[in-house]
Coordinates of N, CA and C in Angstrom, one line a residue:
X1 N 16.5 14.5 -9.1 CA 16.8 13.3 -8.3 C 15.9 13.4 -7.0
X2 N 15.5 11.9 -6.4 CA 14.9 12.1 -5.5 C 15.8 11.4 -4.3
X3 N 16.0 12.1 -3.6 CA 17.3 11.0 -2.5 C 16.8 11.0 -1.1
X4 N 16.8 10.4 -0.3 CA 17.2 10.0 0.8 C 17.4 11.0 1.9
X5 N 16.9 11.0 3.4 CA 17.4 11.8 4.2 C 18.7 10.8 5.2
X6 N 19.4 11.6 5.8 CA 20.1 11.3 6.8 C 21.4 10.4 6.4
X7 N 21.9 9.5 6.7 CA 22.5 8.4 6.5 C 22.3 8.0 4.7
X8 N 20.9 8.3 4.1 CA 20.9 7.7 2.8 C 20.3 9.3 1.8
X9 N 21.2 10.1 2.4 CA 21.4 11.4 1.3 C 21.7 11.5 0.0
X10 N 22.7 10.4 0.2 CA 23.4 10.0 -1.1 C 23.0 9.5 -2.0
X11 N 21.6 8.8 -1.4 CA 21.2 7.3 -2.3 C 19.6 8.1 -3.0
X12 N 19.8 8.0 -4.1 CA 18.8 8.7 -4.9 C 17.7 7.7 -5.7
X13 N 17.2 8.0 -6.3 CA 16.3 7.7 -7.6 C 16.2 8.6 -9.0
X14 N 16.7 7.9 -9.7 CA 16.8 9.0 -10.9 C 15.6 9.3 -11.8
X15 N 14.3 8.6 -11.5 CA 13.8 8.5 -12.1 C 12.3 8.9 -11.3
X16 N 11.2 9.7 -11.7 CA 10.5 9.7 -10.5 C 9.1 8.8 -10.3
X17 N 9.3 7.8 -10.9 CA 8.1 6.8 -10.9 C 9.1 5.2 -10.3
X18 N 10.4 5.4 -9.9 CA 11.0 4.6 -8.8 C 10.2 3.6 -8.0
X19 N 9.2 4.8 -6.7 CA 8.3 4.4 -6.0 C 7.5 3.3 -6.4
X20 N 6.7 4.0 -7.5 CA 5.8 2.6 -8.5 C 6.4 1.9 -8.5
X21 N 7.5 1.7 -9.3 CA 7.8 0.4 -10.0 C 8.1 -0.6 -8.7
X22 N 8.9 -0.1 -7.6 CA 8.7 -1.2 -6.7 C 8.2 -1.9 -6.0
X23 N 7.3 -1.0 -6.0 CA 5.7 -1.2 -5.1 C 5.4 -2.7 -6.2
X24 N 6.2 -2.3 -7.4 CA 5.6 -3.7 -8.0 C 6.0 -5.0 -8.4
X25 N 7.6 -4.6 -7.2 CA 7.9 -5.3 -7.9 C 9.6 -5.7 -8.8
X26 N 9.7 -4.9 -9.2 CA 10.9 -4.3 -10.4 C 12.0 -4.5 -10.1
X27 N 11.9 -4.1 -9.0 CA 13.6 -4.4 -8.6 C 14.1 -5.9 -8.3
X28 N 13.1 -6.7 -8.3 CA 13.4 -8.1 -8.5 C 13.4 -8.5 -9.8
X29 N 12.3 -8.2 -10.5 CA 11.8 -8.8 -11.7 C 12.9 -8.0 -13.0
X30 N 13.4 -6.7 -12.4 CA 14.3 -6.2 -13.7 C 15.7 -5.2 -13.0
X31 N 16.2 -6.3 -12.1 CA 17.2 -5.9 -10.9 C 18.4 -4.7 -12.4
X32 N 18.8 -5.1 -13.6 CA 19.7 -4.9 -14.3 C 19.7 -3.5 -14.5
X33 N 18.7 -2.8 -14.7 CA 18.1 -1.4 -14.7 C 17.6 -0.8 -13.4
X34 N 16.8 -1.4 -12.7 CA 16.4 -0.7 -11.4 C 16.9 -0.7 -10.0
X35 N 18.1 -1.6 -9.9 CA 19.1 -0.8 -9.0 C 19.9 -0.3 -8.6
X36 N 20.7 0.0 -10.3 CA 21.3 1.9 -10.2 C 20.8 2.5 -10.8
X37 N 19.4 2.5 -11.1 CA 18.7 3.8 -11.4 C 17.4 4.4 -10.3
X38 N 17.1 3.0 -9.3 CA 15.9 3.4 -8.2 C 16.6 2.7 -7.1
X39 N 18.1 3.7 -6.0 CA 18.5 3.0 -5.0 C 17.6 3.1 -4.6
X40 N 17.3 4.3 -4.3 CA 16.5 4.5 -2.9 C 15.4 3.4 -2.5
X41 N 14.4 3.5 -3.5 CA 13.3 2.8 -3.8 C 13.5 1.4 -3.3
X42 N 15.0 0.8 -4.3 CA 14.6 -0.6 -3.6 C 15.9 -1.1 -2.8
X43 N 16.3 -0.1 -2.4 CA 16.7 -0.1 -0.7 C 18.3 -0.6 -1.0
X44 N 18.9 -0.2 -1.9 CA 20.3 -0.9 -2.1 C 21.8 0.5 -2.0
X45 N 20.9 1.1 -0.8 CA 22.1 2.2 -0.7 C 23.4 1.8 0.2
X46 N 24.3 2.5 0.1 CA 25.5 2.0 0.5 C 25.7 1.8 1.9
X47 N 24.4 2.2 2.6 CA 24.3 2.1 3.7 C 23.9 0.3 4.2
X48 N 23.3 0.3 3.4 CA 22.7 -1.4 3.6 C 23.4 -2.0 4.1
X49 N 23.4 -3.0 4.7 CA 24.4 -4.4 5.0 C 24.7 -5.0 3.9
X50 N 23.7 -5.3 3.1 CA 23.8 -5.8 1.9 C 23.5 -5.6 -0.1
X51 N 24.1 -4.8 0.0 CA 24.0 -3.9 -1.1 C 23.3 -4.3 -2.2
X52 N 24.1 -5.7 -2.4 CA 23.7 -6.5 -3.9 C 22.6 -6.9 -4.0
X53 N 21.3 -6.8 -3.3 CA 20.4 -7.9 -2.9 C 19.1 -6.4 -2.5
X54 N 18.2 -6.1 -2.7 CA 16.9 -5.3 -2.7 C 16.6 -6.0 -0.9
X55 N 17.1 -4.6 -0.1 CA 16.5 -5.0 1.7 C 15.1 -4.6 1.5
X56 N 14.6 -5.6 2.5 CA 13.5 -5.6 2.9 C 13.5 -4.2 4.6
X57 N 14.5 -4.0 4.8 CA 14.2 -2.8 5.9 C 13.4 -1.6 5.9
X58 N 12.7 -1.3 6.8 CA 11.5 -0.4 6.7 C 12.4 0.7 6.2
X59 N 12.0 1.6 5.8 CA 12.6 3.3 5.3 C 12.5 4.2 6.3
X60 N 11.8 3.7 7.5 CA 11.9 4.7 8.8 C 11.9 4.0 9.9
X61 N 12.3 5.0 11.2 CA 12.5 4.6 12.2 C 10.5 4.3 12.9
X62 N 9.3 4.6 12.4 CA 8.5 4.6 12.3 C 7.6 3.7 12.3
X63 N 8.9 2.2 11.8 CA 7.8 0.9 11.3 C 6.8 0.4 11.9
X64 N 7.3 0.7 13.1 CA 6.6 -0.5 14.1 C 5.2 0.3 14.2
X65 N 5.4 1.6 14.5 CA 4.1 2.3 14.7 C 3.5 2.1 13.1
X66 N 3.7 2.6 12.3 CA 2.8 2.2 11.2 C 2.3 0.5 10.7
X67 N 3.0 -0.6 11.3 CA 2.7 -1.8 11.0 C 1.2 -1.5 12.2
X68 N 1.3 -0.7 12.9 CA 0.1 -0.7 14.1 C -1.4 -0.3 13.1
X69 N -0.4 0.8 11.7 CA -1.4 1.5 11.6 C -2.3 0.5 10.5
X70 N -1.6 -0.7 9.7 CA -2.0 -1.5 8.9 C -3.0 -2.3 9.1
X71 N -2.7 -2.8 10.8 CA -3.5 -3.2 11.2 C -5.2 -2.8 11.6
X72 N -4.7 -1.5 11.8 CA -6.0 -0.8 11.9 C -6.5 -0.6 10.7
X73 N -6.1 0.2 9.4 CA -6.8 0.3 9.1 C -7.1 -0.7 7.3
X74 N -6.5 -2.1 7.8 CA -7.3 -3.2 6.9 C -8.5 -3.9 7.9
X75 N -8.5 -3.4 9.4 CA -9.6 -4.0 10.0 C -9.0 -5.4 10.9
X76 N -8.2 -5.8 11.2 CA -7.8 -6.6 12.2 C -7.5 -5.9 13.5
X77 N -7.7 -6.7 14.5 CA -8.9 -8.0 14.2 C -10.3 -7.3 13.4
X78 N -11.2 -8.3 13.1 CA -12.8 -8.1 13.0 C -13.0 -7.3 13.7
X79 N -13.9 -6.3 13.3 CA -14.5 -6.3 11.7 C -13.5 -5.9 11.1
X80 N -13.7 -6.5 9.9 CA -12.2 -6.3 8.3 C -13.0 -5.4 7.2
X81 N -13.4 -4.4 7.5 CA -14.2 -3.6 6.3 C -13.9 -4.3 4.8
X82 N -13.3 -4.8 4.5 CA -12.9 -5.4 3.1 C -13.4 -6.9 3.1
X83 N -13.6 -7.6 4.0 CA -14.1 -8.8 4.1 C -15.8 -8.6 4.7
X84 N -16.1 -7.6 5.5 CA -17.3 -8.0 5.5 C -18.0 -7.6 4.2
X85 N -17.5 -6.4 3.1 CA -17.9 -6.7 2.2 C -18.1 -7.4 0.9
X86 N -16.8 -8.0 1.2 CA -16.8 -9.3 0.1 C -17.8 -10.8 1.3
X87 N -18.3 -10.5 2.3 CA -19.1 -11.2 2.8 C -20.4 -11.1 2.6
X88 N -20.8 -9.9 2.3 CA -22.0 -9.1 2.0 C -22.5 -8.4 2.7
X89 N -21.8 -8.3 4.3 CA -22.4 -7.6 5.1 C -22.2 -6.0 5.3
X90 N -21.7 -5.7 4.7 CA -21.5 -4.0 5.0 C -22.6 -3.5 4.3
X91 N -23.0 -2.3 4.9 CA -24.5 -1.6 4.8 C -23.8 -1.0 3.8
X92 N -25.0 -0.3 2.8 CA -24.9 0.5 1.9 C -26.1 1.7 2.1
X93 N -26.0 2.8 1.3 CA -26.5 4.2 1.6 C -28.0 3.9 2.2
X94 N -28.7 2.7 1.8 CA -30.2 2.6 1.5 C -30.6 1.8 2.9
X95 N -30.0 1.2 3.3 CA -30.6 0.7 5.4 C -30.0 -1.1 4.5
X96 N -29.4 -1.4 3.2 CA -29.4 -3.1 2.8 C -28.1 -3.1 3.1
X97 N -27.6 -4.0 2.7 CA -26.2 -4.8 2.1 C -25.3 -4.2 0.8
X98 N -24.3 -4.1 1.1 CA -23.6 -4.2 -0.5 C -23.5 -5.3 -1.0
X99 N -23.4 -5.1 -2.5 CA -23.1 -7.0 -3.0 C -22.0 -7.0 -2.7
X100 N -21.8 -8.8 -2.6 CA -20.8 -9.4 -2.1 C -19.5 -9.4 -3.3
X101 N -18.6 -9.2 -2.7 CA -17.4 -9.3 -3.7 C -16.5 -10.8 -3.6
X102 N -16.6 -10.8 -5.1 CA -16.3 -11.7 -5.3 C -14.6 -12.5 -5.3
X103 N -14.0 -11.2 -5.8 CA -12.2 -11.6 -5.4 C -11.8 -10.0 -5.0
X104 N -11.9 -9.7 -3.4 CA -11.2 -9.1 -2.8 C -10.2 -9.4 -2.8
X105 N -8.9 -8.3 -2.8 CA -8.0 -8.9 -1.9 C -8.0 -7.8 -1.0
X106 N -6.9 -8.8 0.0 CA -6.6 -9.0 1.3 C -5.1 -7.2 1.0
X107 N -5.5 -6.4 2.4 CA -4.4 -5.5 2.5 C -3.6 -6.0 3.0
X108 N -1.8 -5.5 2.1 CA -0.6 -5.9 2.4 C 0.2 -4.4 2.8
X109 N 1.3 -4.9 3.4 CA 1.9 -3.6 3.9 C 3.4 -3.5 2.9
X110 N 3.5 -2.2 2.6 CA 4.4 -1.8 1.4 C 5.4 -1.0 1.7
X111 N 6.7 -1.5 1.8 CA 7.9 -0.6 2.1 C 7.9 0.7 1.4
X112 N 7.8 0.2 0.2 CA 8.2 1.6 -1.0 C 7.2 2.4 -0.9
X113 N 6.1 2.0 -0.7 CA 4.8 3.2 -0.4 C 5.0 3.6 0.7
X114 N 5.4 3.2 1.7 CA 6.2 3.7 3.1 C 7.0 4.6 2.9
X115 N 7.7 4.6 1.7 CA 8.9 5.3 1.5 C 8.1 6.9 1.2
X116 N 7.6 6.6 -0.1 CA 6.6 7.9 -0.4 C 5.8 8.8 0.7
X117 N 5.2 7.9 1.3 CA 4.3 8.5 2.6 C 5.1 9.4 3.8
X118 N 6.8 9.2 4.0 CA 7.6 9.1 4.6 C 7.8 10.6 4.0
X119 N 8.0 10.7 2.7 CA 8.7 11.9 1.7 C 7.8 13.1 2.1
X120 N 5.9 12.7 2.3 CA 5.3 13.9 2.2 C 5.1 14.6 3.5
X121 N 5.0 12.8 4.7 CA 5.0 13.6 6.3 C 6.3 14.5 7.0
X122 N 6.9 14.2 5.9 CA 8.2 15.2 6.8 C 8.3 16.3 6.0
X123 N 7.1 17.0 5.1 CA 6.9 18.1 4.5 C 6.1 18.9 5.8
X124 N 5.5 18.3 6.6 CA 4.4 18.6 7.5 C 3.1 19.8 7.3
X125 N 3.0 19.2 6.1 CA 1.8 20.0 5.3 C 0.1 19.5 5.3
X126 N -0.3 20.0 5.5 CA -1.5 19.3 6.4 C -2.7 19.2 4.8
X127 N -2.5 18.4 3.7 CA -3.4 18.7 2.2 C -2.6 17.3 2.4
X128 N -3.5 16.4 0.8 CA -2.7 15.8 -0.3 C -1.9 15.7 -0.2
X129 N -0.7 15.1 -0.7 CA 0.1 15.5 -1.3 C -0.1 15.5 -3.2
X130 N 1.1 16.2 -3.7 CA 0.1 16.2 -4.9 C 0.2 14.8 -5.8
X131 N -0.2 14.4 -6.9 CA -0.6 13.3 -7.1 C 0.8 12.9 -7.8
X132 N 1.4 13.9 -8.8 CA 2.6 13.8 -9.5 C 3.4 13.2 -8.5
X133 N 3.8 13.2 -7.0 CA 4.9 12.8 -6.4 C 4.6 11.6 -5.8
X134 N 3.7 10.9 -5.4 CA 3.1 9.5 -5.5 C 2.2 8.8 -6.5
X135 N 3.0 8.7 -8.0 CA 2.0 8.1 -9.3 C 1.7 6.6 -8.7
X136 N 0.9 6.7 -9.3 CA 0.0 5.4 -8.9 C -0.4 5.1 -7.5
X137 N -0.5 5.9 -6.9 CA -0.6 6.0 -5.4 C -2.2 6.5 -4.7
X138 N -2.7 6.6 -3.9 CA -3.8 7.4 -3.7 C -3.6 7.2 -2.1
X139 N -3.8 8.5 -1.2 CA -3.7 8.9 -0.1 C -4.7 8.4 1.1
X140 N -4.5 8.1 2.3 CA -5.4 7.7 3.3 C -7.0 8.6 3.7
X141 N -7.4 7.4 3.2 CA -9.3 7.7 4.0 C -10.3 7.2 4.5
X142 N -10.5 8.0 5.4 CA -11.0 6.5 7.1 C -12.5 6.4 6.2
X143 N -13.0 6.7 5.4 CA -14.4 6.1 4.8 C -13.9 4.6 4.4
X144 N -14.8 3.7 4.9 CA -14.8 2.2 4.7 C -15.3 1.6 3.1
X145 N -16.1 2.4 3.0 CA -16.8 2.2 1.4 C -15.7 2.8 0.7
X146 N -14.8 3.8 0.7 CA -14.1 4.2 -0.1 C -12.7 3.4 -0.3
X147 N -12.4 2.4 1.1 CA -11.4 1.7 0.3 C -11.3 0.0 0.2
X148 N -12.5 -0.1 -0.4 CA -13.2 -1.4 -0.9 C -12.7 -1.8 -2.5
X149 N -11.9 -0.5 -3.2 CA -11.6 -1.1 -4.4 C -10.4 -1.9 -4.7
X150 N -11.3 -3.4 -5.3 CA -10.9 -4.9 -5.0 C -9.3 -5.0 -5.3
X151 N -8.5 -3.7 -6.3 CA -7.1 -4.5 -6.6 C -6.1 -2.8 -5.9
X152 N -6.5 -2.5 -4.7 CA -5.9 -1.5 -4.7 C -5.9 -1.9 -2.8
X153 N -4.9 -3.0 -2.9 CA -4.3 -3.8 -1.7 C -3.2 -3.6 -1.2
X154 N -2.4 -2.3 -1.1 CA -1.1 -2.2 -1.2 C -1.1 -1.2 0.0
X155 N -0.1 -0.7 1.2 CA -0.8 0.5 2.1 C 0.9 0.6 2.8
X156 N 1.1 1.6 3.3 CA 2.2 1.9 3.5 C 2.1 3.5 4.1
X157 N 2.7 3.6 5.5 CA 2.6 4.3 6.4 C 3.6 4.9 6.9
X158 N 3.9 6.3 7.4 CA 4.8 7.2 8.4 C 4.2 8.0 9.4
X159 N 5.1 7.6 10.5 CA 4.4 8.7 12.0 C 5.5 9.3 11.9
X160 N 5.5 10.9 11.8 CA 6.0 11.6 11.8 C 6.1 12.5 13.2
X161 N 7.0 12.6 14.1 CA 7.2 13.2 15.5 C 7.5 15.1 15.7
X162 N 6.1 15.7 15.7 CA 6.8 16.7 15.6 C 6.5 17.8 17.7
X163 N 7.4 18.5 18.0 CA 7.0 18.9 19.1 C 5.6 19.3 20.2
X164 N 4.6 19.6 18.9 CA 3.6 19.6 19.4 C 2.4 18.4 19.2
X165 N 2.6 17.8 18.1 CA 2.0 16.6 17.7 C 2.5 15.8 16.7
X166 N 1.5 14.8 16.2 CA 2.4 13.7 15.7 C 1.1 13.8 14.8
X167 N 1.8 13.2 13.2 CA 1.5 13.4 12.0 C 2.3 11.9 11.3
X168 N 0.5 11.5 10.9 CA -0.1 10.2 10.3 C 0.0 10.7 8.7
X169 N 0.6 10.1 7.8 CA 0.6 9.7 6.4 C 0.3 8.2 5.9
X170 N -0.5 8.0 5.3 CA -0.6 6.6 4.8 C -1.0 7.1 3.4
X171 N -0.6 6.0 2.4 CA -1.0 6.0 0.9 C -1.0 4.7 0.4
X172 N -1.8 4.3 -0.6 CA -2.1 2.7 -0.8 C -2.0 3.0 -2.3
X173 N -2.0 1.7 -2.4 CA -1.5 1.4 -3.9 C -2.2 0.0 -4.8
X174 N -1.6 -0.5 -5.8 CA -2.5 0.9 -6.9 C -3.3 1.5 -6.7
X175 N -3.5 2.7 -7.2 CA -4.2 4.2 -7.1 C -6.0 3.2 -7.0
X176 N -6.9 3.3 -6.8 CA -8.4 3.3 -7.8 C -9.3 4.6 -7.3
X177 N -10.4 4.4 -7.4 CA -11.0 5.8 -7.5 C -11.1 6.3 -8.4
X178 N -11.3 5.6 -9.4 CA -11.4 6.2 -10.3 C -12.7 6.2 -11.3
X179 N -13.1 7.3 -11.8 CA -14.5 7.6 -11.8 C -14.9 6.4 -13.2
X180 N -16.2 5.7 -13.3 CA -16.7 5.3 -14.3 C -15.8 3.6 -14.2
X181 N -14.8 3.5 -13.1 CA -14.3 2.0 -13.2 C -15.0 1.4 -12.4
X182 N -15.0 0.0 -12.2 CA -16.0 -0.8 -11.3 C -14.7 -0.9 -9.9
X183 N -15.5 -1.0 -8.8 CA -15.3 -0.7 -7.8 C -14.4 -2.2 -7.3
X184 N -15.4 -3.5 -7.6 CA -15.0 -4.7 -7.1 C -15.9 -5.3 -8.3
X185 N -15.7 -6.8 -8.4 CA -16.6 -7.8 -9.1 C -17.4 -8.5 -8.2
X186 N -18.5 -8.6 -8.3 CA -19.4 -8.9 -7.7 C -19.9 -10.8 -7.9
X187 N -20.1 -10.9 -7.1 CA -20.1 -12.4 -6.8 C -19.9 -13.4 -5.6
X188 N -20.5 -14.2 -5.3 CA -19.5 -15.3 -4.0 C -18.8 -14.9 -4.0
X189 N -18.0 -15.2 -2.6 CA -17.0 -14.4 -2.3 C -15.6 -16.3 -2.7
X190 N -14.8 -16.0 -2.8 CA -13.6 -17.0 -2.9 C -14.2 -18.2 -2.0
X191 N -14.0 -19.4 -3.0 CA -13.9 -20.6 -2.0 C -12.3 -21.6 -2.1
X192 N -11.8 -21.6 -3.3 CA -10.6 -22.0 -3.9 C -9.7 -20.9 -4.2
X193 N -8.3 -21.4 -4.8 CA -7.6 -20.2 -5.0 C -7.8 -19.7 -6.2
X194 N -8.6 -20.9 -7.0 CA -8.5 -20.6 -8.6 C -9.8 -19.4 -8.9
X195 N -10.3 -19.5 -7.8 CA -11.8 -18.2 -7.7 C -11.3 -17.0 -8.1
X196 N -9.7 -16.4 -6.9 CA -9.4 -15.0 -7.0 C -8.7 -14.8 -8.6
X197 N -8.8 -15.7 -9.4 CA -8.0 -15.4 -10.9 C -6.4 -14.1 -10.5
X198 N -5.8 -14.5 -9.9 CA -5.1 -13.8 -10.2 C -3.9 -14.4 -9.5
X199 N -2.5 -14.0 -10.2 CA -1.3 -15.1 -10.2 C -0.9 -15.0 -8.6
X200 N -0.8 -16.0 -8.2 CA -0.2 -16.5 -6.7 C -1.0 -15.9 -5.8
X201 N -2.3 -16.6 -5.7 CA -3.3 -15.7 -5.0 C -3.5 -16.8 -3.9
X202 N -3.6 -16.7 -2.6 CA -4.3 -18.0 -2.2 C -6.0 -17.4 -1.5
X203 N -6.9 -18.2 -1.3 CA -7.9 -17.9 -1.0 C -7.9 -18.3 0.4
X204 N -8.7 -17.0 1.2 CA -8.9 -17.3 2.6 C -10.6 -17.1 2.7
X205 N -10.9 -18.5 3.1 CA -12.2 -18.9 3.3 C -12.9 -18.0 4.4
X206 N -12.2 -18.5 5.8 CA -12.7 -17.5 6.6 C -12.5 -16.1 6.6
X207 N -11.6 -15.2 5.6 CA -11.9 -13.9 5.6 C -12.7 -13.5 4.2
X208 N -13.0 -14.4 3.4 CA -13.3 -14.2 1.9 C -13.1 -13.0 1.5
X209 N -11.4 -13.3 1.3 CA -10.4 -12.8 0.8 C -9.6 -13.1 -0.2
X210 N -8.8 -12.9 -1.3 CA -7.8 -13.3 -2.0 C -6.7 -12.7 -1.5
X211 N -5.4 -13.4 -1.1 CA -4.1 -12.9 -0.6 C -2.9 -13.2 -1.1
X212 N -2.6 -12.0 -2.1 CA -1.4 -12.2 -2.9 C -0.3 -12.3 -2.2
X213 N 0.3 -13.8 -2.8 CA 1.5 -14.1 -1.8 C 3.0 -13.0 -2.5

């Protein structure tokens, strides 16, 4: 079981791919199974105010500083490392441009990946964490080119307080990086919504972006 500190000790996940599934989702889309078998995850511990119902409440006392860290590192304000390259303008190894991406999306901030990130900074272990305990996950890295891959829009953060310093966890979601897949689709960047092909997307002109509502 994977449970909860403090106040939500009690409230577990029996399952250890929990995290994923909410990150995706699940606990709306298949409440009947995934909220007595992933409390934790999708936030329906007895602690809640509202039990019956998947909270939206951060998993730490932390949020506000990590909502700080989302903003830094999707690039708000400008420069937006993900929009200047779906603009075309980010350099690549050779002194040019990368091509332009054609359906970026836009970084969103993720409770349940919050949650995960939360699980490894209060290990206070200065590595990875290892991959088995955030599936489908992949860990924070200030290279700009490295987190350009177009469907891996998901980011979720913990500051961790410890007496002599303070300890940053972030992990984004879905995983990519992964060797021999394509990075982004290459093309114009979004002018409609029907450009980003993907379900409830709306297109943002001025950041040529796709932003999954």
């Amino acid at each position: 079981l994977d449970c909860g500190t403090g106040k939500e000790s009690n409230c577990c996940n029996k399952h250890a791919s929990c995290a994923d599934w909410a990150s995706r989702g699940e606990c709306k889309k298949n409440p009947e199974w995934m909220l007595p078998n992933c409390q934790l995850s999708c936030r329906v511990c007895k602690t809640d105010s509202n039990p019956s119902k998947p909270s939206t409440a951060t998993s730490s006392s932390s949020h506000t500083v990590a909502l700080s860290m989302i903003n830094f590192l999707a690039g708000m304000p400008q420069p937006n490392c993900r929009s200047m390259v779906a603009k075309g303008q980010a350099k690549d190894a050779y002194g040019g441009n990368a091509p332009r991406a054609a359906r970026m999306k836009k970084m969103i901030y993720d409770c349940a990946i919050e949650e995960s990130a939360m699980r490894h900074a209060k290990r206070c272990v200065f590595v990875h964490s290892p991959a088995h305990t955030r599936e489908n996950l992949g860990e924070f890295n200030t290279d700009c080119l490295k987190m350009v891959w177009q469907d891996t829009y998901k980011l979720g953060c913990h500051v961790e307080w410890y007496s002599s310093m303070t300890y940053v966890v972030c992990q984004y979601g879905p995983k990519g990086n992964w060797l021999g897949n394509l990075i982004y689709d290459i093309g114009n960047s979004c002018t409609t919504d029907g450009d980003c092909k993907c379900d409830n997307c709306k297109c943002s002109k001025e950041e040529a972006l796709c932003i999954v509502q």
